[in-house]
Short mmCIF file of C-alpha atoms and ligand atoms in Angstrom, two decimals:
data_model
loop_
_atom_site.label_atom_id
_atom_site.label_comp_id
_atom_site.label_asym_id
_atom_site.label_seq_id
_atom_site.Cartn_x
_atom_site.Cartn_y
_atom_site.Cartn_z
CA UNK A 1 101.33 100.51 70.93
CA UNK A 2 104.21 99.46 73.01
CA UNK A 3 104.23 97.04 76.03
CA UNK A 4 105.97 96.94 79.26
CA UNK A 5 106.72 94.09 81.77
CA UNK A 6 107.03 95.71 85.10
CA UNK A 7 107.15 92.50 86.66
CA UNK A 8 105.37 92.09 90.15
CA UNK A 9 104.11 95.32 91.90
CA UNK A 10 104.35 95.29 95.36
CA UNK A 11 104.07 98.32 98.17
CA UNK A 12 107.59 99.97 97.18
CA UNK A 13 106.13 102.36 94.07
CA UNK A 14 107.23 101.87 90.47
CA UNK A 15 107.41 104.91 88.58
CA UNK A 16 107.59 105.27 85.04
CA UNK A 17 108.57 109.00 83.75
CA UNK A 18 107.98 110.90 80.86
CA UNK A 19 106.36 108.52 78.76
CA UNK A 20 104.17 109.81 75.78
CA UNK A 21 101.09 108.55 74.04
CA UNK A 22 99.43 110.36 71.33
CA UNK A 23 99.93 110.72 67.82
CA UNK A 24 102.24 108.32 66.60
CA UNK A 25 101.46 105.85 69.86
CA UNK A 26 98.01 106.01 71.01
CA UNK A 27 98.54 103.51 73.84
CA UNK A 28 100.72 101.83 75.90
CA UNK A 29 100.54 98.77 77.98
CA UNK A 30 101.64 97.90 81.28
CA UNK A 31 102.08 94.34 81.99
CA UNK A 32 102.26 93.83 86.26
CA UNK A 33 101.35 91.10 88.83
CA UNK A 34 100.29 90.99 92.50
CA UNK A 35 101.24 88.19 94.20
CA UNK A 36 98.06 87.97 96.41
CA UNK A 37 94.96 89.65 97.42
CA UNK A 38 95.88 93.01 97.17
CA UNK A 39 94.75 96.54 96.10
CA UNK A 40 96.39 98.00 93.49
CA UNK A 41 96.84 101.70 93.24
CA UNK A 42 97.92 103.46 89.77
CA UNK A 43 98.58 107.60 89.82
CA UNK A 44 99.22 108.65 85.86
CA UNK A 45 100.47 112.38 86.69
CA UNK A 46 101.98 114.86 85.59
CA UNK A 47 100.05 115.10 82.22
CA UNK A 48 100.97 117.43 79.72
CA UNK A 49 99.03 121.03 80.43
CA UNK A 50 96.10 121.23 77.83
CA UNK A 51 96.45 117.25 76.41
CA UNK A 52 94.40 114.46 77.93
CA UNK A 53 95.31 110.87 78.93
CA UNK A 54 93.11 108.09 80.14
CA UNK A 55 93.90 105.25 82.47
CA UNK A 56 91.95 102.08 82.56
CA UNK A 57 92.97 98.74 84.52
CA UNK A 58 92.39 94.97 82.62
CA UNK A 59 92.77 91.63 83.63
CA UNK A 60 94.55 88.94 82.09
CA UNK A 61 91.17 87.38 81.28
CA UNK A 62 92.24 84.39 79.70
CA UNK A 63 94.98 83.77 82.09
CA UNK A 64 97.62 83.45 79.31
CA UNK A 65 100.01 86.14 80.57
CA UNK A 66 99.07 87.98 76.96
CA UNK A 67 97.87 91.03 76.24
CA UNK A 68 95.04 90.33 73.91
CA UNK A 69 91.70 90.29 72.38
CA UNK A 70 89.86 88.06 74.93
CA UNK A 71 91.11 90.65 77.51
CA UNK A 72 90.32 93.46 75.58
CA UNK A 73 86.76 91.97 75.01
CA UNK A 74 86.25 91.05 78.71
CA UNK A 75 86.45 95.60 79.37
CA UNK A 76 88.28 97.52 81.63
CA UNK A 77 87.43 96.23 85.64
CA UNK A 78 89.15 100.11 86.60
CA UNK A 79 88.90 103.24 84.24
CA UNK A 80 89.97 106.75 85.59
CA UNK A 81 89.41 109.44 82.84
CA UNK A 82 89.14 112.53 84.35
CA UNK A 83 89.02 116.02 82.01
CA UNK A 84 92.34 117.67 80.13
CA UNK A 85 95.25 117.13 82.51
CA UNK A 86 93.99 116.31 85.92
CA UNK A 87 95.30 113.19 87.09
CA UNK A 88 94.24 109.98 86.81
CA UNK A 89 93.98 107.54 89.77
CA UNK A 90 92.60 103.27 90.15
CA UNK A 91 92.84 101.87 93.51
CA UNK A 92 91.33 98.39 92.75
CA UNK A 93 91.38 95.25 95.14
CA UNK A 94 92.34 92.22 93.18
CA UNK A 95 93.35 88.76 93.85
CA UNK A 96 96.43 87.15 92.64
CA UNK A 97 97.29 87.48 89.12
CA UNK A 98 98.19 89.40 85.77
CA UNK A 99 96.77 92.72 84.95
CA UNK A 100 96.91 95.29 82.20
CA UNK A 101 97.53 98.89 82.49
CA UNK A 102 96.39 100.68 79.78
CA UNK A 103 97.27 104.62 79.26
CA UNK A 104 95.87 106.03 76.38
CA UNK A 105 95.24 109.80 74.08
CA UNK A 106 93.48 109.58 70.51
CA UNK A 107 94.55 113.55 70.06
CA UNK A 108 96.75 114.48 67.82
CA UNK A 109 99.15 116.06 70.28
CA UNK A 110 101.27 113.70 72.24
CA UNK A 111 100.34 114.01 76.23
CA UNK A 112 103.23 113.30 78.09
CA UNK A 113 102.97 111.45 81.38
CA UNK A 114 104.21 109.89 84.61
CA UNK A 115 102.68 107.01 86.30
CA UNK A 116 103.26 105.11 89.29
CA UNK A 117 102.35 101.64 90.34
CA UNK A 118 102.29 100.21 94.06
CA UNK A 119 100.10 97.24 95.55
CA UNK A 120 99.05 97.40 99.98
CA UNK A 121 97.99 95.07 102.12
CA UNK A 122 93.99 94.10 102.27
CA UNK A 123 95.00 92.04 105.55
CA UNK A 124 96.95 94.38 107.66
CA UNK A 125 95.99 94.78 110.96
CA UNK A 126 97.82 98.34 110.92
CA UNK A 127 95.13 100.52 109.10
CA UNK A 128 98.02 102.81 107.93
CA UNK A 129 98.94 99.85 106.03
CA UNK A 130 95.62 99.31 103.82
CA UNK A 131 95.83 103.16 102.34
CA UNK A 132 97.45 103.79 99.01
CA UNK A 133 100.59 105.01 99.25
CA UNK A 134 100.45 106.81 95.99
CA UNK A 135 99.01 110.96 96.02
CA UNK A 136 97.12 111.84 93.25
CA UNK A 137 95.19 114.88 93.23
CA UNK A 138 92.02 112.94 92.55
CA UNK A 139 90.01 115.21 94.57
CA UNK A 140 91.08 119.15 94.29
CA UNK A 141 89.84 120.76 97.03
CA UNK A 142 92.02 124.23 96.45
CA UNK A 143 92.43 126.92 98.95
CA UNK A 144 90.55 125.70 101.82
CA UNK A 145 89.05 128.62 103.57
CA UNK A 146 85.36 127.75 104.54
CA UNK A 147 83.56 124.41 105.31
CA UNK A 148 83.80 121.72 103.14
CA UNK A 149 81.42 118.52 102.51
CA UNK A 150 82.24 115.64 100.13
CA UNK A 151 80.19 112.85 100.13
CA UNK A 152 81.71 109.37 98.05
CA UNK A 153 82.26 105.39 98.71
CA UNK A 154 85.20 103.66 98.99
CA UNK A 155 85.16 99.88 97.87
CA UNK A 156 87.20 96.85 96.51
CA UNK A 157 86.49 98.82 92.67
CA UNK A 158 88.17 102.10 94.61
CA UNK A 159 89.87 101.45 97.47
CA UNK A 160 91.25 104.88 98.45
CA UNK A 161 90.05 108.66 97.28
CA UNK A 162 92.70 111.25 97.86
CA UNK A 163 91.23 114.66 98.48
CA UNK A 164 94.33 117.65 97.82
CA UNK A 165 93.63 120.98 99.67
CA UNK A 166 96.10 124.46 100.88
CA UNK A 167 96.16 126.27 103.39
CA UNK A 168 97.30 129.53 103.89
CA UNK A 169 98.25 132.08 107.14
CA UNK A 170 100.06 130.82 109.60
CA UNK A 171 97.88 128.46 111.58
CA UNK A 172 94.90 126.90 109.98
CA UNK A 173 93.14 124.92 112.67
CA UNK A 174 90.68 122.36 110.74
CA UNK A 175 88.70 119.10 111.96
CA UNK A 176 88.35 116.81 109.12
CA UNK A 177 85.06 114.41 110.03
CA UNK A 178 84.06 111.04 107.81
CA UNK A 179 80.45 109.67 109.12
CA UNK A 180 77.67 107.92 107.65
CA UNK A 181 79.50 104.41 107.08
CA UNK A 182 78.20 101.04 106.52
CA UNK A 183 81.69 99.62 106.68
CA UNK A 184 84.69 100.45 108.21
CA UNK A 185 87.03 102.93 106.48
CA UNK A 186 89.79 105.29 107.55
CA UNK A 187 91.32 108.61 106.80
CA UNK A 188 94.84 110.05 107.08
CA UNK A 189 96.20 113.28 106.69
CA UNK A 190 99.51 113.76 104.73
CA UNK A 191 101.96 115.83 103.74
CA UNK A 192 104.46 115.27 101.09
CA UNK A 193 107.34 117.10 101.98
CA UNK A 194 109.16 115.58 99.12
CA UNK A 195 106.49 116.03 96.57
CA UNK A 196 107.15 113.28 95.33
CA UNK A 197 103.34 111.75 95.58
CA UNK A 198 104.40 109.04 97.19
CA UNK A 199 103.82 108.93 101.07
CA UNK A 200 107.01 108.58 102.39
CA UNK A 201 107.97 107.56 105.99
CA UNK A 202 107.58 110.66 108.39
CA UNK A 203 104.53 112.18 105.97
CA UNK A 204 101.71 111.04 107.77
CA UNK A 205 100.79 113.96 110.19
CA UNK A 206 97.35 112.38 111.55
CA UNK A 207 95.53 109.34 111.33
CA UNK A 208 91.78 108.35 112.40
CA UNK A 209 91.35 104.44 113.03
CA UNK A 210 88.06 104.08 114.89
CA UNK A 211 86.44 100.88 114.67
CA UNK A 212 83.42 99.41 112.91
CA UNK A 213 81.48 102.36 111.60
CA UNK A 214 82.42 104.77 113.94
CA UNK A 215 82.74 107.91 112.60
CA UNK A 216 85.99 109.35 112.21
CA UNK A 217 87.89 112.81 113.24
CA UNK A 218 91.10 114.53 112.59
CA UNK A 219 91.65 117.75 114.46
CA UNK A 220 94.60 119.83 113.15
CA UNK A 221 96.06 123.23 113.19
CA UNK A 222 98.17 123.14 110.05
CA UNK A 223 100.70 125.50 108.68
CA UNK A 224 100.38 127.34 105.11
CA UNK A 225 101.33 124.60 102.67
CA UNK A 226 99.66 121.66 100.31
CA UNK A 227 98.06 118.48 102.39
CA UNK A 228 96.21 114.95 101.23
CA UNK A 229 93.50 113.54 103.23
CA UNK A 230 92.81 110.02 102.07
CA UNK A 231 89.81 108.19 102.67
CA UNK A 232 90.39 104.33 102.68
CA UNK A 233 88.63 101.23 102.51
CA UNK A 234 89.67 98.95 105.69
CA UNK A 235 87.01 96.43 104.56
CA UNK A 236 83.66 95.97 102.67
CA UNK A 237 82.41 98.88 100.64
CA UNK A 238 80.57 101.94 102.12
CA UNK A 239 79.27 105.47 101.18
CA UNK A 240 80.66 108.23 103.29
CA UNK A 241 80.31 112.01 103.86
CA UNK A 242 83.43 113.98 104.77
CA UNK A 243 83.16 117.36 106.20
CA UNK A 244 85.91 119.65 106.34
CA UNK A 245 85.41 122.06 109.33
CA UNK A 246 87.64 125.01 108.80
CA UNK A 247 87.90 126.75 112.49
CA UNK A 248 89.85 129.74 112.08
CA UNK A 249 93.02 131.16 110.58
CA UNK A 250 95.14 132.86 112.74
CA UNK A 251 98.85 134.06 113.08
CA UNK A 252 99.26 132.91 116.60
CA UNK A 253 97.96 129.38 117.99
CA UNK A 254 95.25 129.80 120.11
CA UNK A 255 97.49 127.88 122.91
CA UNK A 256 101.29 126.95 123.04
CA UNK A 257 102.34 124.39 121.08
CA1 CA B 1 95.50 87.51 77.90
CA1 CA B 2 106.65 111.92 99.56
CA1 CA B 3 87.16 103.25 110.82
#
């Protein structure tokens, strides 16, 4: 087992690359703090094809800065372990403190990994500011060529679930819809033209912010290429059904852009 201080995590993302566990090192440990009330977002990616790696979040139960056996015994508060190589994403709202990031693989194989850390605002007024700015692919979509209906929650446990989806042909027009809330949460369509999963200034190409529990809607003709739609907690917890209308593909718009 080896342990690393990251030190506090704020919005700008930490990333960590080609790390291994497996084998010879089953686990390792990521020590971080947030400062305040904050979610925390973790993306371990990048996974080794055909090894496994899970991802579980801890707190610093006993308050001692440590990495020990009370926290150990107190459980994960966040676990993401999602089959073979798919990625693993937490979003978890916390309050001020020390926390444990644990990545581990009992195979014999070694599964190499990256993983990258952030913390956003809980308090922003701008909703933009209250999504993860961290892609996973937590939600593979694929090719997106018919309708599509998801139904999930967002809450302090998961703050943020980022759907990944293509499109092909030249023009895709598609009107992304999240109803059915109890609370208010948000959605925002990205691209990462960097692909680096990180949302990067310029990458957001849409963004629904309706109040309350409005629903919400994207409409968007969007050009062959990989997108993330996140939806986000902007307080309290809620279920939620998004509906991905697909409209048409065509090789002309169906009016000047
Ligand atoms: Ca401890
Ligand atoms: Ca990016
Ligand atoms: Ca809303």
């Amino acid at each position: 087992m080896a342990i690393y201080d990251l030190g506090t995590v704020g919005v700008t993302p930490i990333s960590v690359d080609n790390y291994y566990v497996g084998a010879r090192d089953r686990e390792d440990i990521f020590k971080v703090r947030i400062e305040n009330d904050r979610a925390l977002n973790l993306n371990l990616h990048n996974i080794t094809s055909g090894q496994n790696a899970t991802l579980q979040l801890y707190r610093d139960a006993n308050g001692n800065g440590v990495w020990d056996q009370a926290d150990q015994s107190a459980g994960p508060i966040a676990s993401s372990g999602r089959p073979g190589s798919s990625d693993e994403a937490i979003n978890y709202r916390g309050s001020a403190g020390t926390y444990f990031v644990r990545v581990y693989n009992y195979a014999s194989l070694e599964a190499r990994y990256n993983l990258d850390f952030s913390s956003t605002s809980t308090t922003a007024i701008t909703s933009n500011s209250r999504a993860s700015n961290l892609l996973p692919q937590e939600i593979e979509v694929g090719s997106l060529t018919g309708d599509r209906t998801f139904t999930s929650s967002v809450s302090d446990s998961n703050t943020t679930n980022t759907y990944v989806f293509s499109v092909g042909g030249q023009l895709t027009g598609v009107d992304f819809r999240l109803s059915g809330l109890s609370n208010n949460a948000d959605m925002r369509l990205i691209r990462d033209v960097n692909h680096n999963r990180i949302v990067d200034p310029g990458e957001v190409i849409a963004i629904s912010t309706a109040g309350g529990i409005s629903s919400e809607l994207i409409s968007k003709d969007l050009g062959s290429n990989t997108y993330y739609l996140q939806v986000y907690q902007y307080g309290g917890s809620t279920n939620y059904t998004l509906t991905m209308d697909y409209k048409y593909s065509n090789p002309y718009p169906p009016y000047p852009l």
